[in-house]
XYZ file of C-alpha atoms in Angstrom:
375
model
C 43.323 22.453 -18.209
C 46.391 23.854 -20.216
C 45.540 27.721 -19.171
C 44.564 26.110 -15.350
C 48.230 24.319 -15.001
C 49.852 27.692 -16.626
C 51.577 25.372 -19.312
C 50.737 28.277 -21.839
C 53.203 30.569 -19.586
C 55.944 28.234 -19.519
C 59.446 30.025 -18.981
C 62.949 28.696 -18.293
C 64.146 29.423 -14.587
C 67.986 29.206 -14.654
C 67.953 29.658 -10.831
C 65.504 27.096 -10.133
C 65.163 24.993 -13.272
C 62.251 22.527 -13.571
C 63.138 18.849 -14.735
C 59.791 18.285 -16.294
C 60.021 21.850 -17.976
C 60.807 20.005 -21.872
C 57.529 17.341 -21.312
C 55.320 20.331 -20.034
C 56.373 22.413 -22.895
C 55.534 19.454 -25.381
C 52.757 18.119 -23.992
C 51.251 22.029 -24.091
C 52.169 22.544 -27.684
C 50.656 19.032 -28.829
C 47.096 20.388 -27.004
C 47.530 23.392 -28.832
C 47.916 21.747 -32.157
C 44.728 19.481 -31.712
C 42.672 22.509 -30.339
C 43.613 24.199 -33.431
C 42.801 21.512 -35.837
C 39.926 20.342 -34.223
C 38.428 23.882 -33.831
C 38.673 24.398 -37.120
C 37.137 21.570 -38.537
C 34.384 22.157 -36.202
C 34.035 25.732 -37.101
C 34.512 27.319 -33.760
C 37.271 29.437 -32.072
C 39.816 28.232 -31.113
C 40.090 28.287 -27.037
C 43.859 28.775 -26.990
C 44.537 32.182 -28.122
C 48.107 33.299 -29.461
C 47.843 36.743 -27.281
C 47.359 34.196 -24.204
C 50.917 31.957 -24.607
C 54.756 32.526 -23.656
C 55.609 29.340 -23.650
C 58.379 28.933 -26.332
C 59.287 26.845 -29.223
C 60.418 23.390 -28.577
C 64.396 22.815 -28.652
C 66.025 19.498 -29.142
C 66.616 17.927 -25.525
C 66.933 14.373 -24.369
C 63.333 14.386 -24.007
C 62.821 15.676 -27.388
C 65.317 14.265 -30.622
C 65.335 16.823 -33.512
C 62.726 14.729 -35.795
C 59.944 15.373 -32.759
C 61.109 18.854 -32.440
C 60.749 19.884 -36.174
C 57.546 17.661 -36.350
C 56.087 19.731 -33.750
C 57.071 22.450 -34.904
C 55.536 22.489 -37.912
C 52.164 21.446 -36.557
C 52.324 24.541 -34.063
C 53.281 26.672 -37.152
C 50.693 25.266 -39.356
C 47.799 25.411 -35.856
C 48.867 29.896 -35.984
C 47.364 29.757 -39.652
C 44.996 27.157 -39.042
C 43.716 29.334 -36.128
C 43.585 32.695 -38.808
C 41.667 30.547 -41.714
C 39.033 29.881 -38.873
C 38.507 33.131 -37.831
C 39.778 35.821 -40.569
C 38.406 33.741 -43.693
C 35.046 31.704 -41.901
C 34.513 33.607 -38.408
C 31.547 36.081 -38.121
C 33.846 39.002 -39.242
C 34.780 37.703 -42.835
C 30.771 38.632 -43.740
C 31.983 42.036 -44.319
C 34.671 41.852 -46.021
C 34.881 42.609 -50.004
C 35.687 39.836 -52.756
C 38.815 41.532 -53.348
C 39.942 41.998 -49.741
C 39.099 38.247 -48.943
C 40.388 36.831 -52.306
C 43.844 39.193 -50.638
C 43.803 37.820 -47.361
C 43.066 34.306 -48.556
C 46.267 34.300 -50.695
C 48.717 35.890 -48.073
C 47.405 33.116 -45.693
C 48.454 30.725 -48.451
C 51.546 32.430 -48.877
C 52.379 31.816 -45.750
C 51.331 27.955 -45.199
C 53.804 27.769 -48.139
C 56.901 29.309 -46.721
C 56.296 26.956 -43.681
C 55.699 24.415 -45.291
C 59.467 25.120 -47.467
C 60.852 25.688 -44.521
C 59.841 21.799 -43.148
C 60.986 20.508 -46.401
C 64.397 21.477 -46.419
C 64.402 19.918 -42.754
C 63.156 16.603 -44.457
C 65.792 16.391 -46.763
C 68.487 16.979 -44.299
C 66.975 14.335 -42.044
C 66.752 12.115 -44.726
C 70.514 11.394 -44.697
C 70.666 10.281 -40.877
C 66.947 8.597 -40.307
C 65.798 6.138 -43.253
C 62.010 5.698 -42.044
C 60.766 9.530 -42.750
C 59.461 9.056 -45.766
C 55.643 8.404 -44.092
C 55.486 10.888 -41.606
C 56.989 13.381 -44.271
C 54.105 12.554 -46.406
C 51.002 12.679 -43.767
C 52.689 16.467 -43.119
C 52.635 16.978 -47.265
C 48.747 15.778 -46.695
C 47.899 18.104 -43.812
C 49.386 20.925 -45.858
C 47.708 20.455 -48.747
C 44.399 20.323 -47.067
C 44.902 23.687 -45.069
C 46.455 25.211 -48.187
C 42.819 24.068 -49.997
C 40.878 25.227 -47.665
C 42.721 28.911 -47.178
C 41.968 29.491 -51.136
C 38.405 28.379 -51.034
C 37.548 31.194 -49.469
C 38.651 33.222 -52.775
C 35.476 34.339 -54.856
C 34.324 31.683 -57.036
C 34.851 34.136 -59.863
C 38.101 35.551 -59.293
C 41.005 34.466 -61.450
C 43.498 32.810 -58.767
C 40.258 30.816 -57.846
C 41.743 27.557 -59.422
C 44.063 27.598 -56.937
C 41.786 25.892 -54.783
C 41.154 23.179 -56.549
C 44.953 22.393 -57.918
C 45.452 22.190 -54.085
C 42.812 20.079 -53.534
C 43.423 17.750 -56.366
C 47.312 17.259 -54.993
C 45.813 16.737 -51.369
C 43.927 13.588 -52.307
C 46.654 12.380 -54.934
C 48.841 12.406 -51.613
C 46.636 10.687 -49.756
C 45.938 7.977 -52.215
C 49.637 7.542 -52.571
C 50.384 7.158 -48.898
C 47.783 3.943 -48.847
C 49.481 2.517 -51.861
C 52.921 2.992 -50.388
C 52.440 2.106 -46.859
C 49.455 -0.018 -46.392
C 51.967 -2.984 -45.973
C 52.641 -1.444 -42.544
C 49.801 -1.929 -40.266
C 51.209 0.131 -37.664
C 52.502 3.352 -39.900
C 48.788 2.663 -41.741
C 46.921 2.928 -38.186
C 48.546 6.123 -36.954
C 48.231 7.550 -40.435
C 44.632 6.985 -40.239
C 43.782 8.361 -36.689
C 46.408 11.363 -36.885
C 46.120 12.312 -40.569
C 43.746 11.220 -42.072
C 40.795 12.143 -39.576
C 42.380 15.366 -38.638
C 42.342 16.163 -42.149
C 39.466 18.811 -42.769
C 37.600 17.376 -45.896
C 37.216 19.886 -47.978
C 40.155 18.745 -50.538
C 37.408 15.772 -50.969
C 34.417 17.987 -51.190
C 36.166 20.682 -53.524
C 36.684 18.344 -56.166
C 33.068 16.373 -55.183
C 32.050 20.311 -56.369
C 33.826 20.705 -59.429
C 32.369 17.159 -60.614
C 28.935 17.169 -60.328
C 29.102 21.580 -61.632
C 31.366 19.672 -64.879
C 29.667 16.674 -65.085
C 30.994 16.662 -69.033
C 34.570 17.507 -68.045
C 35.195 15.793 -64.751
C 36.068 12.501 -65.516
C 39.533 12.517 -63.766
C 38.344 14.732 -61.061
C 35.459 11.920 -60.557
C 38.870 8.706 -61.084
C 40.236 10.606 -58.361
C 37.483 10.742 -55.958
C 36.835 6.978 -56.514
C 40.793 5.967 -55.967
C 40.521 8.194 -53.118
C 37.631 6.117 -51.589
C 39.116 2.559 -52.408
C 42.631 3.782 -51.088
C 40.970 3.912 -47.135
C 38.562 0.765 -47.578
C 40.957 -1.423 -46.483
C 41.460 0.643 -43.083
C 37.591 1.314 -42.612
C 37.599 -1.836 -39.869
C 40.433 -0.099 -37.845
C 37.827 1.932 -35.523
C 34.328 3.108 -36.098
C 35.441 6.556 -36.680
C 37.349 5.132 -40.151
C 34.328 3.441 -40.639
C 32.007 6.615 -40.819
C 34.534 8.335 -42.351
C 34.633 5.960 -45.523
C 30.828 5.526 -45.510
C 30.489 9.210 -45.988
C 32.913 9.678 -48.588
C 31.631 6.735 -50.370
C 27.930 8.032 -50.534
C 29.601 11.660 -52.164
C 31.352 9.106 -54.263
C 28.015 7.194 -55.876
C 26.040 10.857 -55.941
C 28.900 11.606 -58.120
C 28.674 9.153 -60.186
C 25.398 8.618 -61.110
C 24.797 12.103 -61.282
C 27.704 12.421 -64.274
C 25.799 8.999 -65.318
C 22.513 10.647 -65.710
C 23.806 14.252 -66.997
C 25.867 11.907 -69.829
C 22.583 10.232 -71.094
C 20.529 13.549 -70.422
C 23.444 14.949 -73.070
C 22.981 12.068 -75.403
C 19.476 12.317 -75.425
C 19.334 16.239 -76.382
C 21.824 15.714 -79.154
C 19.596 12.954 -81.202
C 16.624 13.934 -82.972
C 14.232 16.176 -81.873
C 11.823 13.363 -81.069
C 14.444 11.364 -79.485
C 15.040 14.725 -77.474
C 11.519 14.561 -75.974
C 12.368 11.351 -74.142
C 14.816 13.111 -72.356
C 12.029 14.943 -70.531
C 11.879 11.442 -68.523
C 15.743 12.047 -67.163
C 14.060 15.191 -65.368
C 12.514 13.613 -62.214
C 16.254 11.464 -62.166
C 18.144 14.637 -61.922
C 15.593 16.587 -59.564
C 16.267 13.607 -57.562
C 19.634 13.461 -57.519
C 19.047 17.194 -56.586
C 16.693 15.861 -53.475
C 19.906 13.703 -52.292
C 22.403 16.910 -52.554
C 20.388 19.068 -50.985
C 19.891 16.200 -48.205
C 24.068 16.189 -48.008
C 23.814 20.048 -47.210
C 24.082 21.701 -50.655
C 21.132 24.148 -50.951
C 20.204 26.048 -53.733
C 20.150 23.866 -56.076
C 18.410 23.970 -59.079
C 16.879 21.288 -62.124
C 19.625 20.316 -64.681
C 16.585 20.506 -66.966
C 14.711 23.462 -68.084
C 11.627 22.553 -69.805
C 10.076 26.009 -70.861
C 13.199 27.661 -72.712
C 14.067 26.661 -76.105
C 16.629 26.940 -79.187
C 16.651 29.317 -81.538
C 14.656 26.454 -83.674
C 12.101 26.065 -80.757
C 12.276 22.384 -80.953
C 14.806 21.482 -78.536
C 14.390 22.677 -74.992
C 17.923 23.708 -73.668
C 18.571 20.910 -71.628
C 21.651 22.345 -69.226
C 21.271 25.372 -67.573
C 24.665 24.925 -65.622
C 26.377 25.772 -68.766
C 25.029 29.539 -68.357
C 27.892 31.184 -66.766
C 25.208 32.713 -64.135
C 24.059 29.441 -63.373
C 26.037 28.073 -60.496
C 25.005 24.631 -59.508
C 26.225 25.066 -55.981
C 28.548 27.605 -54.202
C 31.759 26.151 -52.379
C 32.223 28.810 -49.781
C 28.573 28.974 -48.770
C 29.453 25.528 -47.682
C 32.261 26.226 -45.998
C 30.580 29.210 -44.109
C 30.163 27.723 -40.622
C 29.390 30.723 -38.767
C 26.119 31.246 -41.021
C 23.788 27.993 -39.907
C 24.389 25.819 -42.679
C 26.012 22.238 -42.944
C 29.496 21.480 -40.741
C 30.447 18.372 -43.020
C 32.314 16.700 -40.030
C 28.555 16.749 -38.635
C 27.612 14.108 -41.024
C 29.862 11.499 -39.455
C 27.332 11.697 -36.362
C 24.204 11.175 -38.726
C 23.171 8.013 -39.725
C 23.916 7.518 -42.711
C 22.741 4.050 -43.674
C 19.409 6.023 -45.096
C 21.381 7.702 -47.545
C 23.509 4.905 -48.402
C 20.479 2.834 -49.408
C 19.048 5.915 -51.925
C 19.465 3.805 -54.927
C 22.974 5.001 -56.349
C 24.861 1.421 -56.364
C 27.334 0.450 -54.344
C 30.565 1.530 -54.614
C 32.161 -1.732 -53.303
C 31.000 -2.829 -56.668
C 31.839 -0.386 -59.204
C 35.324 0.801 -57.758
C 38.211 0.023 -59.539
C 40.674 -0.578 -56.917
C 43.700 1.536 -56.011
């Protein structure tokens, strides 16, 4: 409708100006920012195309104060590099490109979300002295930053040495968003629109990056797994604010109990295989758990997984049967940017909030209601 009105070949007419020419201009570049978020999220391209648009940058106006106009800005900044991560790092074309070349691109893409994202905060601060209520929509920016920075890095090999990257990004994307509830859930407006404009705009890999890195390290992802769970119990209180919330929670609360009694059962499965070597043999029970807990992954969208348990190798004593194979540094439990490969068939996560998910909610994993520890 954008391309049909010509809003995306906007230009000022000093002869014959047009009153309406600032709300045309910022109703076109709040389109493009949701075509750009959405699209990628969804995995598809985005229908507004830079080579396509004229109309320029917002300036402060009557119609639009400075706060809109950098806030806008940003987001239309941000939707350019949101619009390259869809189709340089995930489209069709990023199959041929070389670990090196991708891990390249992936950085300069981050590079980039990072000087804009500079470039905001040094507005912030100088707003901060004239408009005292920033501080929220400052920090839902901080969130949406975070998760496109996360999700421009994943797409580095998973064995190339800036690859932790990815998840430091992640890790501060959720901290911020756990932080926002715990700072402004007293505000039932600012809460709402932080919810339905943030929060569910947010792509969720940041969530499903660290979901990763816990159940590959079940033995050294305790704060990665705290995290996930303050994460979850930080939007319970909204999940009655519109079904979409509602899904949204539900979802991340099933990742949430797979988590946890995956690390549950790996923990035992390790206590098991350090006792005795008859005590050991018990632990062959624990392998239908975990090839279970495999079933439910694999159900989620992760394929290729494999047993925690191998029962045919052995020690060097041939008594014990080495019980984890993910600690072989071949062995990869998972692979992040298969599931962030849209383009090739497999899982869109967002599709998962149009499943029902009550099935997988009932698989036997506890409920989270009960075993979260609150914000």
């Amino acid at each position: 409708m954008c391309r049909a009105l010509g809003y995306n070949r906007l230009l000022h007419n000093s002869a014959r100006p047009d009153p309406l020419f600032s709300r045309k201009s910022m109703l076109f570049w709040s389109v493009y920012t949701l075509d750009r978020n959405t699209s990628l999220r969804l995995g598809r391209a985005p229908a507004l195309q830079d080579y396509d648009i004229s109309t320029p940058m917002l300036t402060p106006d009557d119609n639009a104060p400075p706060a809109t106009v950098t806030m806008i800005n940003f987001w239309v900044e941000c939707g350019r590099v949101q619009g390259k991560i869809s189709t340089q790092l995930y489209g069709p074309e990023a199959s041929s490109l070389g670990a090196d070349e991708r891990a390249r691109l992936a950085e300069s893409l981050a590079d980039e979300l990072e000087e804009i994202h500079q470039r905001k905060a040094k507005a912030d601060f100088n707003r901060r002295r004239d408009e005292m209520n920033v501080d929220f929509m400052i920090h839902g920016d901080d969130v949406m930053h975070y998760s496109n920075l996360t999700l421009a890095l994943y797409a580095i090999p998973v064995n190339h040495p800036h690859r932790f990257r990815a998840l430091e990004a992640a890790r501060k994307c959720l901290t911020l968003s756990r932080d926002v509830s715990r700072n402004h859930l007293h505000n039932v407006h600012a809460w709402k629109v932080y919810c339905h404009w943030v929060l569910l705009h947010t792509p969720l890999t940041p969530f499903i990056g660290i979901f990763c890195n816990t159940i590959t390290n079940p033995q050294e992802s305790q704060q990665d797994l705290n995290l996930l769970e303050d994460f979850v119990s930080s939007i319970q209180p909204a999940r009655r604010l519109s079904e979409g919330i509602e899904r949204y929670y539900q979802l991340c609360s099933i990742f949430v109990q797979v988590a946890q009694a995956y690390v549950r059962a790996h923990t035992a499965q390790y206590c098991l295989g350090n006792k005795s070597g008859r005590d050991v043999l018990t632990s062959y029970n624990l392998q239908p758990i975990i090839g279970e807990f495999d079933q439910h992954l694999a159900a989620l969208g992760f394929t290729g997984l494999e047993s925690g348990l191998d029962l045919d190798e052995t020690q060097g004593d041939g008594i014990a049967p080495r019980i984890f194979v993910d600690t072989d540094p071949n062995f990869h439990l998972f692979e992040m940017t298969n599931l962030l490969d849209r383009y090739s068939g497999s899982l869109s996560l967002q599709g998962l909030l149009e499943q029902d998910l009550l099935q997988l909610d009932n698989a036997g994993f506890g409920s989270f209601d009960d075993q979260s520890h609150g914000i």
